[in-house]
Coordinates of C-alpha atoms in Angstrom, one line a residue:
L25 CA 0.0 0.0 0.0
I26 CA 1.6 3.2 -1.2
P27 CA 0.0 6.4 0.2
G28 CA 0.7 9.9 -1.0
G29 CA -0.4 13.1 -2.6
F30 CA 1.3 12.7 -6.0
T31 CA 0.6 16.3 -7.0
P32 CA 2.3 16.0 -9.4
P33 CA 3.9 12.5 -9.6
T34 CA 7.7 12.8 -9.8
G35 CA 10.5 10.6 -10.9
G36 CA 10.7 9.6 -7.2
H37 CA 7.1 8.4 -7.1
Y38 CA 7.5 6.6 -10.5
H39 CA 10.7 4.7 -9.5
M40 CA 9.3 3.8 -6.1
I41 CA 6.2 2.2 -7.6
K42 CA 8.4 0.5 -10.3
H43 CA 10.7 -0.8 -7.6
Y44 CA 7.8 -2.7 -6.0
D45 CA 6.3 -3.6 -9.3
K46 CA 9.5 -5.5 -10.4
R47 CA 9.6 -7.5 -7.2
S48 CA 8.4 -11.1 -7.8
D49 CA 7.4 -11.5 -4.1
V50 CA 5.0 -8.5 -4.4
R51 CA 1.6 -9.6 -5.5
K52 CA -0.2 -6.3 -5.6
I53 CA 0.6 -2.6 -5.4
I54 CA -2.2 -0.3 -4.4
V55 CA -1.3 3.4 -4.8
V56 CA -3.6 5.4 -2.5
T57 CA -3.7 9.1 -3.3
G58 CA -5.7 12.0 -1.9
P59 CA -8.1 14.1 -3.9
K60 CA -6.9 17.5 -2.6
E61 CA -5.5 20.1 -5.0
R62 CA -2.0 21.3 -4.2
E63 CA -0.9 24.7 -5.4
G64 CA -3.1 24.4 -8.6
V65 CA -2.1 20.8 -9.3
T66 CA -5.3 18.7 -9.4
L67 CA -6.1 15.0 -9.1
E68 CA -7.0 14.9 -12.7
Q69 CA -3.6 16.3 -13.7
S70 CA -1.9 13.7 -11.5
R71 CA -3.9 11.0 -13.3
Q72 CA -2.9 12.3 -16.7
I73 CA 0.8 12.5 -15.7
F74 CA 0.8 8.9 -14.4
D75 CA -0.9 7.9 -17.7
A76 CA 1.9 9.7 -19.6
Y77 CA 4.6 7.9 -17.6
G78 CA 2.9 4.5 -18.1
G79 CA 4.9 1.3 -17.8
F80 CA 3.2 -0.2 -14.8
S81 CA 2.1 -3.8 -14.8
D82 CA -1.4 -5.1 -14.0
K83 CA -0.2 -5.5 -10.4
V84 CA -0.5 -1.7 -9.9
E85 CA -3.9 -0.2 -9.1
F86 CA -4.7 3.4 -8.3
V87 CA -7.4 4.4 -5.8
I88 CA -8.5 7.7 -4.3
S89 CA -8.7 8.1 -0.5
N90 CA -12.0 9.1 1.1
D91 CA -10.4 9.5 4.5
P92 CA -8.6 12.5 6.0
T93 CA -5.3 11.2 4.6
P94 CA -4.2 8.5 2.1
L95 CA -2.3 6.9 5.0
T96 CA -5.5 6.6 7.0
T97 CA -7.1 4.7 4.1
C98 CA -4.2 2.2 4.2
Y99 CA -5.0 1.5 7.9
E100 CA -8.7 1.2 7.2
L101 CA -8.1 -1.2 4.3
V102 CA -6.2 -3.6 6.4
K103 CA -9.0 -3.5 9.0
N104 CA -11.5 -4.5 6.3
P105 CA -12.0 -8.3 6.0
N106 CA -13.6 -8.0 2.6
F107 CA -10.4 -6.3 1.3
V108 CA -7.9 -8.6 3.2
N109 CA -9.6 -11.8 2.2
Q110 CA -8.9 -11.0 -1.5
F111 CA -5.2 -11.7 -0.8
P112 CA -4.9 -15.0 1.1
K113 CA -1.5 -15.7 2.7
A114 CA -0.4 -12.1 1.8
V115 CA 1.6 -9.9 4.2
F116 CA 0.5 -6.3 4.1
S117 CA 3.0 -3.4 4.3
I118 CA 3.4 0.3 3.6
G119 CA 5.6 1.1 0.6
A120 CA 7.9 4.1 0.9
G121 CA 11.3 5.5 0.1
D122 CA 14.4 5.1 2.3
K123 CA 14.9 8.8 3.2
G124 CA 13.4 11.1 5.8
N125 CA 10.5 9.8 7.9
D126 CA 9.3 7.3 5.3
P127 CA 11.0 4.2 6.7
K128 CA 9.5 5.1 10.1
R129 CA 6.0 5.0 8.6
I130 CA 6.6 1.4 7.5
K131 CA 7.6 0.4 11.0
Q132 CA 4.7 2.4 12.6
F133 CA 2.2 0.7 10.4
A134 CA 3.5 -2.8 11.2
D135 CA 3.8 -2.0 15.0
Y136 CA 0.3 -0.6 15.1
F137 CA -1.3 -3.9 14.0
L138 CA 1.1 -6.1 15.9
Q139 CA 0.1 -4.3 19.1
R140 CA -3.6 -4.5 18.2
D141 CA -4.0 -8.0 16.7
N142 CA -7.8 -7.8 17.4
L143 CA -8.2 -5.2 14.6
T144 CA -7.5 -7.5 11.7
D145 CA -6.9 -11.1 10.7
A146 CA -4.3 -9.9 8.2
S147 CA -0.6 -10.5 8.5
V148 CA 1.1 -7.2 8.6
G149 CA 4.9 -6.7 8.3
M150 CA 7.7 -4.4 7.2
Y151 CA 8.8 -4.6 3.6
P152 CA 12.2 -2.9 2.8
P153 CA 11.8 0.6 1.5
A154 CA 12.7 1.6 -2.1
K155 CA 15.9 3.5 -2.7
S156 CA 15.0 7.2 -2.9
Y157 CA 15.3 9.0 -6.3
E158 CA 17.6 11.9 -5.5
V159 CA 18.1 15.1 -7.5
N160 CA 20.9 17.5 -6.4
G161 CA 21.4 15.6 -3.2
A162 CA 17.8 15.6 -2.0
P163 CA 14.9 13.2 -2.7
A164 CA 12.6 14.2 -5.6
S165 CA 9.3 15.5 -4.2
A166 CA 6.1 16.9 -5.5
S167 CA 6.7 20.2 -3.6
R168 CA 10.1 20.6 -5.3
M169 CA 8.5 19.9 -8.7
R170 CA 5.7 22.4 -8.1
K171 CA 8.2 25.0 -7.0
A172 CA 10.4 24.4 -10.1
Y173 CA 7.3 24.7 -12.4
R174 CA 6.1 27.9 -10.6
E175 CA 9.5 29.6 -10.8
G176 CA 10.3 28.4 -14.4
N177 CA 13.4 26.4 -13.2
W178 CA 13.2 24.0 -16.1
K179 CA 16.5 22.4 -15.6
L180 CA 15.4 21.2 -12.1
F181 CA 12.0 20.4 -13.4
R182 CA 13.4 18.1 -16.1
D183 CA 15.7 16.4 -13.5
L184 CA 12.7 15.7 -11.3
L185 CA 11.0 13.7 -14.0
P186 CA 11.5 10.0 -14.6
D187 CA 13.0 10.8 -18.0
D188 CA 13.6 13.9 -20.2
N189 CA 11.2 12.5 -22.8
F190 CA 8.2 13.2 -20.5
Y191 CA 9.0 17.0 -20.3
D192 CA 6.7 18.2 -23.1
D193 CA 3.8 16.0 -22.0
V194 CA 4.0 17.0 -18.3
V195 CA 4.3 20.7 -19.0
Q196 CA 1.4 20.6 -21.3
I197 CA -0.7 18.8 -18.7
L198 CA 0.2 21.3 -16.0
N199 CA -0.5 24.2 -18.3
N200 CA -4.0 22.8 -18.8
Q201 CA -6.0 23.6 -15.7
E202 CA -9.2 22.0 -16.9
G203 CA -8.0 18.6 -18.1
D204 CA -10.0 15.8 -19.6
Q205 CA -12.5 13.7 -17.8
I206 CA -10.9 11.0 -15.6
N207 CA -10.9 7.7 -17.3
E208 CA -12.2 4.4 -15.9
N209 CA -8.9 2.9 -14.9
F210 CA -8.1 5.7 -12.5
L211 CA -10.7 5.5 -9.8
L212 CA -12.5 8.6 -8.4
A213 CA -13.1 7.0 -5.1
L214 CA -12.2 3.8 -3.3
P215 CA -14.7 1.5 -5.0
A216 CA -17.0 -0.9 -3.4
S217 CA -15.8 -3.5 -5.8
L218 CA -12.3 -3.3 -4.3
L219 CA -13.7 -4.2 -1.0
A220 CA -16.1 -6.9 -2.2
E221 CA -14.5 -8.6 -5.2
R222 CA -11.3 -8.6 -7.3
K223 CA -10.8 -6.1 -10.1
L224 CA -11.2 -7.3 -13.7
T225 CA -8.0 -8.2 -15.5
S226 CA -7.2 -6.3 -18.7
A227 CA -8.4 -9.1 -20.8
E228 CA -11.6 -9.4 -18.8
Y229 CA -12.2 -5.7 -19.0
K230 CA -11.9 -5.7 -22.8
K231 CA -14.2 -8.7 -23.0
K232 CA -16.7 -6.9 -20.7
G233 CA -16.9 -4.0 -23.2
E234 CA -17.4 -6.4 -26.1
I235 CA -20.2 -8.2 -24.3
A236 CA -21.9 -5.0 -23.2
K237 CA -22.0 -3.8 -26.8
A238 CA -23.5 -7.1 -28.0
I239 CA -26.2 -6.9 -25.3
A240 CA -27.0 -3.3 -26.2
K241 CA -27.5 -4.3 -29.8
D242 CA -29.7 -7.3 -29.0
E243 CA -31.5 -5.7 -26.0
P244 CA -31.6 -2.0 -26.6
N245 CA -34.1 -1.4 -23.8
M246 CA -32.1 -3.2 -21.1
P247 CA -31.0 -0.8 -18.2
D248 CA -27.3 0.0 -18.1
D249 CA -26.8 -1.3 -14.6
K250 CA -28.2 -4.7 -15.5
K251 CA -26.4 -4.8 -18.8
Y252 CA -23.0 -4.1 -17.2
A253 CA -23.6 -6.5 -14.4
I254 CA -24.3 -9.3 -16.9
A255 CA -21.3 -8.3 -19.0
T256 CA -19.0 -8.3 -15.9
A257 CA -20.1 -11.6 -14.7
T258 CA -19.9 -13.2 -18.1
A259 CA -16.4 -11.8 -18.8
K260 CA -15.1 -13.2 -15.5
R261 CA -16.6 -16.6 -16.3

C-alpha cells in the first residue's frame, strides 16, 4: 500500500512504484492518493501524468482516498476483512522510500497492528523501502517539482521527471488547468468492488466491453446497470 499526494507525480514516485512492481514477491501494489489540489495541481492532472509515464504492470492499481489522509485509508483497508480476504496468505505493508521519515512510517504501520491484533486477521509486516530517487542531493518530491514549475526552473523540473522524454507532455498537462474527464482505470473513489471482489484483469475488462456492446445491440431497452452486471459476470466466467 503506497499512500501519497502525487501532485504531481515525480521521478521519485515513479521509480518507487516501479521498484515494488518489479519484485516477484510483491503480488499487488495499491497506490492510494488524496483528492486535494496542491498549489493548482489537481487530481485529474496527477492521473494524466501517471498515464503519460505508463509502464506499470497489472499488479499496480490506483485508488482515491475518502479519508482525511491516504495513509488513513491504508490502515482502514487492512482492518476491512472484505479487502484482506482477496489476498490469502499475503503480508501487508506500507511502501515508501528510504529517506526522511518514510522508513519510520513502514515500522509504525506494522507495529500498530502487531500491538492490536484484534483489529485485523491480516498478516502485517515491514517490507524494505525503495531507494529514494535523489536530485541535487535531495529526494525528488512533489513540492520541489511544483516550485520548479512555478519559478520556471526548467533544468530542475526536467531532472525531477523519470526521464527527459516526458518533459513536453507533463508541462502541457500542468498548463491545462481544466483537463480531460478522468478515465475508468483511474478511480475517483475507493470503489465498493475493491472491498467486495477482485478487479477485472485487462483481458476481462476488454471482454466486458465487447459483451456490453453485444447486449446493447440485442436488448436496446435493457437498463445500463443490468447490462454491465451481466457483462462483468460473463467476462469473469
